[in-house]
Coordinates of C-alpha atoms and ligand atoms in Angstrom, one line a residue:
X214 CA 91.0 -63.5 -67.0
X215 CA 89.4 -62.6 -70.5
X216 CA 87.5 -59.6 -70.6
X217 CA 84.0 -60.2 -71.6
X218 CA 81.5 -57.4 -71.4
X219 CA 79.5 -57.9 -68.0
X220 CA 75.7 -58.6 -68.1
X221 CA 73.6 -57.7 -64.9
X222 CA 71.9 -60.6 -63.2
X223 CA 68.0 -59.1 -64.0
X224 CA 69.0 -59.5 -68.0
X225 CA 70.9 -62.9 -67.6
X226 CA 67.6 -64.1 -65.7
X227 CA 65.7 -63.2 -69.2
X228 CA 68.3 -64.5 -71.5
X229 CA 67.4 -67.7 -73.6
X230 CA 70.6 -68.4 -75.5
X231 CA 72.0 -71.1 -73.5
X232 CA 75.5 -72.1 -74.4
X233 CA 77.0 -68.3 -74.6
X234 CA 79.7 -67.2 -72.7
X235 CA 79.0 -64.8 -69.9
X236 CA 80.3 -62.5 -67.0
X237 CA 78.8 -61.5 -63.9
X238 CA 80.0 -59.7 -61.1
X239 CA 77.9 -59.6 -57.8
X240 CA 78.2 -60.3 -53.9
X241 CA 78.3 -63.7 -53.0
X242 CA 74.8 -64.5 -51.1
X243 CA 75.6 -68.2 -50.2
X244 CA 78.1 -71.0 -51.2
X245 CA 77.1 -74.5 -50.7
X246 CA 78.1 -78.0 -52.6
X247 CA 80.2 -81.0 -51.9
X248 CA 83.3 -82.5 -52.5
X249 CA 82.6 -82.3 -56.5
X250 CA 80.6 -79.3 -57.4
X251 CA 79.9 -75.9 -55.8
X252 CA 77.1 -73.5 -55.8
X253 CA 77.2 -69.8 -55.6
X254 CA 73.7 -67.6 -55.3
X255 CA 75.3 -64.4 -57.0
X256 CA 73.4 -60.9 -56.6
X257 CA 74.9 -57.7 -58.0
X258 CA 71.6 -55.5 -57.2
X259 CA 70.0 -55.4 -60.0
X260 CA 67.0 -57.7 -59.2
X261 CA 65.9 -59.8 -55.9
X262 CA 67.0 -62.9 -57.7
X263 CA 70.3 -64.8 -57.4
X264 CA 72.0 -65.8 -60.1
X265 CA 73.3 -69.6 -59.7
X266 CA 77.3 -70.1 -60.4
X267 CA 78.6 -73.9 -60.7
X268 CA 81.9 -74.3 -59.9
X269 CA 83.3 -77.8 -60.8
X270 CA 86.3 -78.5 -58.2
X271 CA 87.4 -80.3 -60.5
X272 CA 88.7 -77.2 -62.5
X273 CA 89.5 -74.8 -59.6
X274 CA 92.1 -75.1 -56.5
X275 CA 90.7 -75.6 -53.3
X276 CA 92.6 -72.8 -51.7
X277 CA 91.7 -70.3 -54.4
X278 CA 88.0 -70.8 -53.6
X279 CA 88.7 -70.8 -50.0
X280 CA 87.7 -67.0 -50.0
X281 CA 84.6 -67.3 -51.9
X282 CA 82.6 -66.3 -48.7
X283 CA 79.1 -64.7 -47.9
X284 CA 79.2 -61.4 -48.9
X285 CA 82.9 -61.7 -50.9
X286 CA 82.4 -59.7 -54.5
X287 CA 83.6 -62.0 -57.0
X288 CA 84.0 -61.4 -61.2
X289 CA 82.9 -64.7 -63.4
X290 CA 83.4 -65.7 -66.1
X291 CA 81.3 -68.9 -67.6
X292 CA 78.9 -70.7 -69.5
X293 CA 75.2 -69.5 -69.6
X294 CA 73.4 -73.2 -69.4
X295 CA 69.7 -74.4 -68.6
X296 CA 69.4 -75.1 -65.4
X297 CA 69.0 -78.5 -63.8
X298 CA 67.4 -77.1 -60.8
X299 CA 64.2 -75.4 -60.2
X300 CA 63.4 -72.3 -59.6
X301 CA 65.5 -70.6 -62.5
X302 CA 65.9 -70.6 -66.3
X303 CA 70.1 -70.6 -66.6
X304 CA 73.0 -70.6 -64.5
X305 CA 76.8 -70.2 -65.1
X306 CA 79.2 -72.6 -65.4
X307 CA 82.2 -70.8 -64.2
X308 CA 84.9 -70.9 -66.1
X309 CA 87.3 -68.4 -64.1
X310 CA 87.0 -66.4 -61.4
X311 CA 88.7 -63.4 -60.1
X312 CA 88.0 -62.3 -56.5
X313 CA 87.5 -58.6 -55.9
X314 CA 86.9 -58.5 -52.6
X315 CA 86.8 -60.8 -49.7
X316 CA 84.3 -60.7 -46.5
X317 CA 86.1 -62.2 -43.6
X318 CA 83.5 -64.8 -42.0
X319 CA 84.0 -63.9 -38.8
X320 CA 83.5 -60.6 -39.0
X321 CA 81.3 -60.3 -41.8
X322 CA 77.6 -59.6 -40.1
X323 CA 75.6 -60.4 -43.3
X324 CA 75.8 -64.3 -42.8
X325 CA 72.8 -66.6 -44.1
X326 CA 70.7 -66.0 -41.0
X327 CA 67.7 -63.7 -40.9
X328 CA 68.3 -60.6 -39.0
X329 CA 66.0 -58.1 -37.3
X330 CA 65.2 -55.0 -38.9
X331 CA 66.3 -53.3 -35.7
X332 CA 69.9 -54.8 -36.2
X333 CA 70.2 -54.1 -39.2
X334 CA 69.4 -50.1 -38.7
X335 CA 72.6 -50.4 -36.8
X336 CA 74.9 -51.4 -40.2
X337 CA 73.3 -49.2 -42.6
X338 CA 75.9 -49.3 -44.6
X339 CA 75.5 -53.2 -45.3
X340 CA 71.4 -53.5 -45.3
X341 CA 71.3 -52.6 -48.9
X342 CA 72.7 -55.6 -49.4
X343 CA 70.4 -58.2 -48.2
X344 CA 67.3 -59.2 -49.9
X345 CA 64.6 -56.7 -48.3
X346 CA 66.8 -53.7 -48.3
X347 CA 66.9 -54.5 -51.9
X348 CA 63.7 -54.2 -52.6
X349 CA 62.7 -51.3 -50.9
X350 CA 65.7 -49.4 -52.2
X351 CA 64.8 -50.3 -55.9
X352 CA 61.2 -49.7 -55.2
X353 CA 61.8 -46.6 -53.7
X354 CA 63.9 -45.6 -57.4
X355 CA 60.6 -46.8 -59.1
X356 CA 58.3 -44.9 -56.6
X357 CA 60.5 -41.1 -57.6
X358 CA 60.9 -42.1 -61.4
X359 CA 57.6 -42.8 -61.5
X360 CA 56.0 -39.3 -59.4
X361 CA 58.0 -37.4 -61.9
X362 CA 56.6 -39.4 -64.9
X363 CA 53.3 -38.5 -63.4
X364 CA 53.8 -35.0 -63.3
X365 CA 55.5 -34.5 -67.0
X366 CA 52.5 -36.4 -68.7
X367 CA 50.3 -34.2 -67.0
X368 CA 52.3 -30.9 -68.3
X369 CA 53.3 -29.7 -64.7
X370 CA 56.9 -28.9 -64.1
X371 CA 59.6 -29.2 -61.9
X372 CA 59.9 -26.2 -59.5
X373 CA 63.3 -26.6 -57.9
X374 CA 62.2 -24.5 -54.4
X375 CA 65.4 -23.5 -52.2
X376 CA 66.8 -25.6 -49.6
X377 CA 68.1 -22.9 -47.1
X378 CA 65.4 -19.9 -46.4
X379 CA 64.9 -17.8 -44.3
X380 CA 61.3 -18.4 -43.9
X381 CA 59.1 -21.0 -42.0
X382 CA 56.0 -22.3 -44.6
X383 CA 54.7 -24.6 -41.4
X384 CA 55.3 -22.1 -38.6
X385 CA 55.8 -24.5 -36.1
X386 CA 59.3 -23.5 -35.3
X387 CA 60.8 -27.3 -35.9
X388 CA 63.9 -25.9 -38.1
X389 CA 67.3 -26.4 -38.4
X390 CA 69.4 -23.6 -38.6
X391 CA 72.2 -22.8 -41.1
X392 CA 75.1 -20.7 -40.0
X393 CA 78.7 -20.1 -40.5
X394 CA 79.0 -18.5 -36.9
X395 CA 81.2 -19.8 -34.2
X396 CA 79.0 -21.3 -31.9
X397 CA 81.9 -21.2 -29.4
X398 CA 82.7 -17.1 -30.0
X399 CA 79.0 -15.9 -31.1
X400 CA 78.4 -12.1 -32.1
X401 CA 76.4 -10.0 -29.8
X402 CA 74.3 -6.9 -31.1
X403 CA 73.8 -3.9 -28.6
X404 CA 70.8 -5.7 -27.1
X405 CA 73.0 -8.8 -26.2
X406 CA 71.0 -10.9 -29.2
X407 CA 72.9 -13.1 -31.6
X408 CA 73.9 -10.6 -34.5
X409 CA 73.1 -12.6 -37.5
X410 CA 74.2 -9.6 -39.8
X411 CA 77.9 -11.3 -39.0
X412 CA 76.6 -14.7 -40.5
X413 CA 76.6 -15.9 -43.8
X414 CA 73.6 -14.9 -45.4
X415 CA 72.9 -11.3 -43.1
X416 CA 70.1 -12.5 -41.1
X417 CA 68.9 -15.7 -39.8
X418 CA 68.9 -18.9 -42.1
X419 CA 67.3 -22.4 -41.3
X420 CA 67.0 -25.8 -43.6
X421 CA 63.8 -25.7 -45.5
X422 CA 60.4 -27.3 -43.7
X423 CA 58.6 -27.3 -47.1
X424 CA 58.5 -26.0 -50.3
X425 CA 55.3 -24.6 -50.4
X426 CA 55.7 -21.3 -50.0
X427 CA 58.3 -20.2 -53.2
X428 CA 56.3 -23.1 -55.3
X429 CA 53.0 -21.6 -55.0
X430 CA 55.1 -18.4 -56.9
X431 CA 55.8 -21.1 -59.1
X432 CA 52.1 -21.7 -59.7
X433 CA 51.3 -18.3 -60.1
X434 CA 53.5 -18.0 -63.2
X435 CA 54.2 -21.7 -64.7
X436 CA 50.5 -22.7 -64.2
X437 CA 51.6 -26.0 -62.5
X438 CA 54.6 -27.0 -60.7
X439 CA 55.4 -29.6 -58.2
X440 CA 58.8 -29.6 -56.2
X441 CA 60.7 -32.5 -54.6
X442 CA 63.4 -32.4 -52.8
X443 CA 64.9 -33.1 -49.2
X444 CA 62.6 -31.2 -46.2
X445 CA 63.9 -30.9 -42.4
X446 CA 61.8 -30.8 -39.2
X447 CA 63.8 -30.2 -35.8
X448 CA 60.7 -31.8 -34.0
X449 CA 62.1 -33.8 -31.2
X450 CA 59.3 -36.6 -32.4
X451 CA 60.2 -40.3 -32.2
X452 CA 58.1 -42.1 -33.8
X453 CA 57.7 -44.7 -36.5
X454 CA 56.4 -41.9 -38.7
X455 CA 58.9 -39.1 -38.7
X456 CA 62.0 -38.3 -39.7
X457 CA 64.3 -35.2 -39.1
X458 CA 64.8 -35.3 -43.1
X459 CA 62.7 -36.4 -45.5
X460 CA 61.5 -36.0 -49.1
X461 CA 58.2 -34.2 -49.9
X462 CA 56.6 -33.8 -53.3
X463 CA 54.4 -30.6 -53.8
X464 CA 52.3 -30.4 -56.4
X465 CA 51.0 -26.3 -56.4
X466 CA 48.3 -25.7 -58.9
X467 CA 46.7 -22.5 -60.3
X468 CA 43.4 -22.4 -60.8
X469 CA 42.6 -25.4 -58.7
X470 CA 40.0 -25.1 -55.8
X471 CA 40.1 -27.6 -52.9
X472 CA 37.5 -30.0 -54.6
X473 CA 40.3 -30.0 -57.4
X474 CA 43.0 -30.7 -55.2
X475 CA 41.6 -33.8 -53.9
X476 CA 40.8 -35.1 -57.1
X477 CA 44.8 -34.6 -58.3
X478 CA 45.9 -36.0 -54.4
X479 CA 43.4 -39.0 -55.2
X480 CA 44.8 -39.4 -59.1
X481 CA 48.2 -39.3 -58.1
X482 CA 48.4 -41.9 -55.1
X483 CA 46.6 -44.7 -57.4
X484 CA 49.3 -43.8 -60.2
X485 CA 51.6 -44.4 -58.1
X486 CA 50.3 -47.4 -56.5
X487 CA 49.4 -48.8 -60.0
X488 CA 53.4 -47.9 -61.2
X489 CA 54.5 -49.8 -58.1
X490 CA 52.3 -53.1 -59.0
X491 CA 53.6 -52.4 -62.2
X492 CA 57.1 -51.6 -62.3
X493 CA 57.9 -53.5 -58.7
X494 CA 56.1 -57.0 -58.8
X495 CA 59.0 -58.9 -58.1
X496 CA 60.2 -56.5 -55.2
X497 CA 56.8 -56.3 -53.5
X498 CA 55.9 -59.9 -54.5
X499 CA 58.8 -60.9 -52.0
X500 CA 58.0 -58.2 -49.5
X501 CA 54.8 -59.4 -49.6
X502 CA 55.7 -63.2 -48.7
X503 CA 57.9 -62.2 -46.3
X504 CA 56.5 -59.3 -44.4
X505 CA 52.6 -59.5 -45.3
X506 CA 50.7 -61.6 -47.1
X507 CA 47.7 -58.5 -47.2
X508 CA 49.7 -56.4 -48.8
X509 CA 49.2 -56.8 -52.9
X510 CA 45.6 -56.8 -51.7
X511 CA 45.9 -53.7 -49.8
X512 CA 47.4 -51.9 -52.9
X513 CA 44.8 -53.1 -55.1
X514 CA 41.8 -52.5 -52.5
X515 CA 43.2 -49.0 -52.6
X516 CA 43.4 -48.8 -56.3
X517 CA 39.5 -49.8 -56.8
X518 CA 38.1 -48.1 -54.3
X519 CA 36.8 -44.2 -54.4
X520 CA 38.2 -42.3 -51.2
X521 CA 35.7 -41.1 -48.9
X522 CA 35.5 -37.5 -48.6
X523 CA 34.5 -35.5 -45.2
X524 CA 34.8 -33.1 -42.6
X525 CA 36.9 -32.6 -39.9
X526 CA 33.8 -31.5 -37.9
X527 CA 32.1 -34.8 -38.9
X528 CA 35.4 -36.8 -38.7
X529 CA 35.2 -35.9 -35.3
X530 CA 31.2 -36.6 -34.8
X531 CA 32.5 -39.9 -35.1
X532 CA 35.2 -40.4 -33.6
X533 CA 33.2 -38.9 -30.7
X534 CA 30.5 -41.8 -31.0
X535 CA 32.4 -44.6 -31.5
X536 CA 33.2 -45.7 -27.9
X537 CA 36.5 -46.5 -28.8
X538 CA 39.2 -45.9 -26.7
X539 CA 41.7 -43.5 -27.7
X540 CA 45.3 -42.4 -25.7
X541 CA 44.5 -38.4 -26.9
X542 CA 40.9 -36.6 -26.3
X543 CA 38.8 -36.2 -29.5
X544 CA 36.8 -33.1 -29.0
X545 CA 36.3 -30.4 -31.7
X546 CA 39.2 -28.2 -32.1
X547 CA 41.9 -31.2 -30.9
X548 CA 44.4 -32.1 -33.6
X549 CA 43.5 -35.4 -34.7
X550 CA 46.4 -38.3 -33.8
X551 CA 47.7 -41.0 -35.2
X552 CA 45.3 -43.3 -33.7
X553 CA 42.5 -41.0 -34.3
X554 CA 43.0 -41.3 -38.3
X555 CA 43.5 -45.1 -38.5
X556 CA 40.2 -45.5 -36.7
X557 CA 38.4 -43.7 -39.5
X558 CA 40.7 -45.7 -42.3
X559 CA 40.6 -49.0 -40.8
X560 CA 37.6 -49.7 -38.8
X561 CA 35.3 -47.1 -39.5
X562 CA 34.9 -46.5 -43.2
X563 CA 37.9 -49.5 -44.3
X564 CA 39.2 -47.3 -46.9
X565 CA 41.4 -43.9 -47.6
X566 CA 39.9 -40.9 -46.5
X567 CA 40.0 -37.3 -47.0
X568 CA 39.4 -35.0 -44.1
X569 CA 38.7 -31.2 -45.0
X570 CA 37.8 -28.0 -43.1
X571 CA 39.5 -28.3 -40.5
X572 CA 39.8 -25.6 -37.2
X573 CA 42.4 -22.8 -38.3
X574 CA 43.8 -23.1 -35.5
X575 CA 45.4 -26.6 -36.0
X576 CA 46.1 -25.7 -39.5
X577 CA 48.7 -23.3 -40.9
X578 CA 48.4 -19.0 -41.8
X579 CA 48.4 -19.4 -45.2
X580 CA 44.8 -21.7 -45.9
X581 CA 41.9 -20.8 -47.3
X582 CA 39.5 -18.9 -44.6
X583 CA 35.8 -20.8 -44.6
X584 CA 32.8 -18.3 -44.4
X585 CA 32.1 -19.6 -41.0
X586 CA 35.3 -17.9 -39.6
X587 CA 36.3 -20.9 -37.6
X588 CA 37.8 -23.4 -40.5
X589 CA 39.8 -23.3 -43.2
X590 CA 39.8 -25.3 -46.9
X591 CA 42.9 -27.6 -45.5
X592 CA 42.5 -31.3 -46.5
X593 CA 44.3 -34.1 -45.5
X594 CA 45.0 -37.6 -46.8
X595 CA 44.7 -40.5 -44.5
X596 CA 45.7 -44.1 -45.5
X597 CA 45.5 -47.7 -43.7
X598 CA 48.6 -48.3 -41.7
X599 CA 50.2 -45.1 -42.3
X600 CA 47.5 -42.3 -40.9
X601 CA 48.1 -39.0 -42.6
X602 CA 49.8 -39.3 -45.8
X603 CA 49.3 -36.3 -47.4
X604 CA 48.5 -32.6 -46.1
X605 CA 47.3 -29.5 -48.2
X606 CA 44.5 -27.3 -48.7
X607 CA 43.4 -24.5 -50.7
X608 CA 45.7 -20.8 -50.2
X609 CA 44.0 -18.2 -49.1
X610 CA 44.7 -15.8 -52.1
X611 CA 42.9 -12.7 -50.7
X612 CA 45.7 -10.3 -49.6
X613 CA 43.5 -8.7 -46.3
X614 CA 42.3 -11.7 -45.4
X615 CA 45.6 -13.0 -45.4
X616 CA 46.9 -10.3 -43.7
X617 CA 44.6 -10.6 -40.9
X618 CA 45.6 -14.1 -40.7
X619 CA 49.3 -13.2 -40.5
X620 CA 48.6 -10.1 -37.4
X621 CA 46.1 -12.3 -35.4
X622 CA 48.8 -15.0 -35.2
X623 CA 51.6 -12.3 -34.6
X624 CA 53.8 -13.4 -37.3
X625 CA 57.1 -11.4 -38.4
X626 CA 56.3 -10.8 -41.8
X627 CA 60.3 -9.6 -42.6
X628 CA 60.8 -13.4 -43.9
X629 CA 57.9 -13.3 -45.7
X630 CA 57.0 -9.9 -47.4
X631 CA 57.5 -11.6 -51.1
X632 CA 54.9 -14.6 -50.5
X633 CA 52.5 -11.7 -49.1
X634 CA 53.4 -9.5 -52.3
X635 CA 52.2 -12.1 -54.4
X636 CA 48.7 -11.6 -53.2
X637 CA 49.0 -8.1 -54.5
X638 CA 49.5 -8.6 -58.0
X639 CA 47.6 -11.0 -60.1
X640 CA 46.1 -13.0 -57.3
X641 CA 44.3 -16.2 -58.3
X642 CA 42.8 -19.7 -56.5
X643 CA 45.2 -21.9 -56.6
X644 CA 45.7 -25.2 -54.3
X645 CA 48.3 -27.7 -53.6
X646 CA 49.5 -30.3 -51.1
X647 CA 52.8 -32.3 -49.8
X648 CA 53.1 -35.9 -50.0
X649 CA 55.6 -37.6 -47.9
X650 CA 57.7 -39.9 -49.8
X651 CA 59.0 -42.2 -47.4
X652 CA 55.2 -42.4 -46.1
X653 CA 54.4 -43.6 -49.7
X654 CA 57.2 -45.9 -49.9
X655 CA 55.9 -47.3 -45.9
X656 CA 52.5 -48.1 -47.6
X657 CA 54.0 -49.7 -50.6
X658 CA 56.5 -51.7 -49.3
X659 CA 54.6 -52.9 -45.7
X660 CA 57.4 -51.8 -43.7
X661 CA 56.5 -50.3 -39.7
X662 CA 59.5 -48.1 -39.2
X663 CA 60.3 -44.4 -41.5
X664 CA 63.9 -45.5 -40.9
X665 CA 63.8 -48.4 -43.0
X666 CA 62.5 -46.8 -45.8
X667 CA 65.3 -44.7 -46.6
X668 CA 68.8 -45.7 -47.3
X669 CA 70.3 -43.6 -44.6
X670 CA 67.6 -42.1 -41.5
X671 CA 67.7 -39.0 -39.8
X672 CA 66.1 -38.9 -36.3
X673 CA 66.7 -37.2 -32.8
X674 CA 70.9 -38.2 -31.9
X675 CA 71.0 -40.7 -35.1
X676 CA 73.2 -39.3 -38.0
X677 CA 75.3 -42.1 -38.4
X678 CA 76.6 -43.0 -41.8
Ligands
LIG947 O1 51.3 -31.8 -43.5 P1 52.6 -31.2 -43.8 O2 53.4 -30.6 -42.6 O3 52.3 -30.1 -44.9 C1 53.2 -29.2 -45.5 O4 54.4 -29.2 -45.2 C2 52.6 -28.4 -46.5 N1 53.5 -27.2 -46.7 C3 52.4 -29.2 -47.8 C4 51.7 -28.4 -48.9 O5 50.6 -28.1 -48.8 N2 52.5 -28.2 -49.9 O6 53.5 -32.2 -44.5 C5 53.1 -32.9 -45.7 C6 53.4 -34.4 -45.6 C7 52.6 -35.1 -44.5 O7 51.3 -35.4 -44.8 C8 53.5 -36.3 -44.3 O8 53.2 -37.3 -45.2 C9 54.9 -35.8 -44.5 O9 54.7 -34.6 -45.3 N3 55.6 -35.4 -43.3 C10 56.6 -36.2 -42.8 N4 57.2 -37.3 -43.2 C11 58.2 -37.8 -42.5 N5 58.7 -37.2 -41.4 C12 58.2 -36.1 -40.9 N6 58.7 -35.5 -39.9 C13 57.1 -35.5 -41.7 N7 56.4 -34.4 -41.5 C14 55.5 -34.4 -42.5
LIG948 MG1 50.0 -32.2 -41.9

């Protein structure tokens, strides 16, 4: 076969010089024709569309199309012409072919057929290639290109905060650990405890929860930072919101009080739900056909609209009112649920909202302390459909208030002496928050499930592929 450079589907599609010789490589989607002429829909990835192939059987042996199945790669070469049919610019006229790879019909699970998203969890290693794995997986590219667009226009930079620590930012104890040690043979200390001075790093290791705590350091020296990377959380949750591993962007930002903070959590989601409109209308025009017809809408509505800013304490005034009625107690102090939040976003106020002050004790050690003494400068973002999107607050930068913090809630301050430290010299305001990426990429792409909004999920005894 002659070798002629290969152009990707998304650039044939725009290509207006019919008559030119082509080649195109791609996964077969379907094959259909009669007894003269054949039709190949051709994707390689690179767009939702198809390109069209016509094979004239007049020019190619039976048999040596007979493996020209759903799903088989094949390498063409042919004619770019206007198309006769509608629905599409040019197709190829094949000229030869060359078969890459073969997908054996009856074992092949991809066939024509719609299939549920639950089966399709089960061959991860396949779902990219059908139409809405597609486009979440390209959106999802668009979504993390476009985040760190957002932050290099606005000066910050990228803070590249540790995976293993030996630290945990949240405090909830939800972390996976790290070790070399034999789990089969461990090493005792005199007390009969696990001696982690044998293990790899000295002492006890786990897989980071968040970023936070070594990007505010970054703060306090770059000015702004945000990290993004992989986060873990051994919480034995399963739910259509969680995963055991996820990505988080945290933006950390000296200077900035909570007010701030909200302003830049605000600024940031409507970038990214303008880049998405932007950069993804073909991905999220077919997600919207196919999964939801609200949802271009929904983006826009959230684009236009101001979000509404509150209180916990008057969050939960209303809550409290509405008669509604909720699985979990809303009372003062409760951490609010799932169901608590989506009240407030979708019937109460029918837009995004930010909660703030909430009770320390539902929040983390390391938040701003309120004069009142009972809440701290936390705020958290809560969107239609998802609930809580993003979490943050203003640090408490006061090294004895801090302190008193860390000693009422008896944490071992061992793991954390540097963050402390940093309250000690050249202690500023400064705020930040986490957004969780696949939460985004839920809102943006309509899906119900975390684990099909990331090529490969981690959840409680899932670690396939
Ligand atoms: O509210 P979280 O726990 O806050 C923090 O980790 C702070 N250290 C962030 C900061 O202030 N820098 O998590 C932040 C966000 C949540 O709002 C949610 O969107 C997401 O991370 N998130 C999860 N996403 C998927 N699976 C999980 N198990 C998640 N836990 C949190
Ligand atoms: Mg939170």
């Amino acid at each position: 076969m002659e070798q002629i450079r290969r152009t990707k589907v998304v650039d044939l599609l725009q290509l207006e010089d019919f008559g030119t010789t082509v080649n195109v490589k791609g996964w077969v989607r379907t094959r259909r024709g009669n007894k003269q002429v054949n039709f190949v829909a051709l994707n390689d990835g690179s767009t939702i569309h198809n390109i069209q192939v016509v094979i004239d059987l007049g020019k190619f042996d039976e048999e040596f199309l007979k493996p020209i199945t759903t799903g088989a790669c094949i390498n063409v070469n042919g004619t770019y012409v206007a198309s006769q049919g509608k629905g599409q610019k040019g197709e190829i006229l094949a000229t030869a072919i060359e078969v890459f790879g073969t997908a054996d019909p009856a074992t092949y699970p991809l066939q024509k057929k719609g299939h549920s998203l639950e089966f399709l969890r089960e061959i991860a290693h396949l779902r990219p290639r059908t139409n809405t794995f597609g486009a979440i997986l390209r959106i999802r590219h668009h979504m993390a290109y476009g985040i760190h667009k957002y932050f290099n226009d606005k000066g910050f930079f990228y803070f590249h905060s540790p995976i293993i620590t030996a630290s945990d930012c949240e405090g909830a104890g939800s972390m996976f650990q790290a070790t070399t040690l034999d789990l089969n043979n461990i090493p005792r200390d005199e007390f009969g405890e696990v001696n982690f001075k044998e293990d790899f790093f000295g002492k006890q290791a786990n897989l980071t929860v968040s970023g936070q705590l070594e990007g505010e350091l970054g703060a306090m020296s770059l000015g702004a930072i945000y990290t993004f990377g992989p986060t873990f959380r051994a919480e034995n949750s399963n739910t259509p919101r969680h995963l055991a591993e996820f990505w988080m962007i945290e933006p950390e930002v000296a200077f900035n009080d909570v007010n701030d903070n909200m302003d830049l959590a605000e600024d940031f989601l409507k970038y990214l739900i303008a880049y998405a409109l932007e950069n993804c209308k073909d991905d999220i025009e077919f997600l919207n056909e196919m999964f939801d017809k609200e949802l271009v809408e929904r983006l826009n509505f959230v684009l236009n609209n101001d979000f509404v800013r509150l209180t916990y304490t008057e969050g939960v005034e209303i809550l409290e009112k509405c008669g509604e009625k909720f699985e979990f107690p809303v009372y003062w102090g409760a951490d609010l649920q799932s169901e608590h939040e989506r009240f407030l976003v979708e019937k109460h106020f029918k837009r995004p909202v930010i909660l703030t002050d909430y009770p320390k004790e539902i929040k983390s050690f390391y938040m701003k302390q309120n004069e009142d003494g009972k809440t701290v400068r936390g705020m958290d973002v809560l969107f239609p459909k998802i609930g809580e999107i993003i979490g943050g607050s203003e640090r408490e930068s006061d090294y004895d208030k801090l302190m008193k913090r860390v000693d009422e809630l008896g944490m071992n301050v061992d793991p954390i002496w540097w963050y402390i430290e940093s309250r000690k010299f050249g202690t500023a305001p400064h705020s930040g928050f986490g957004l969780g990426f696949e939460r985004l990429i839920l809102f943006v792409t309509v899906m119900a499930n975390i684990r099909d909004v990331i090529p490969f999920p981690r959840t409680p005894n899932n670690v396939e592929f």
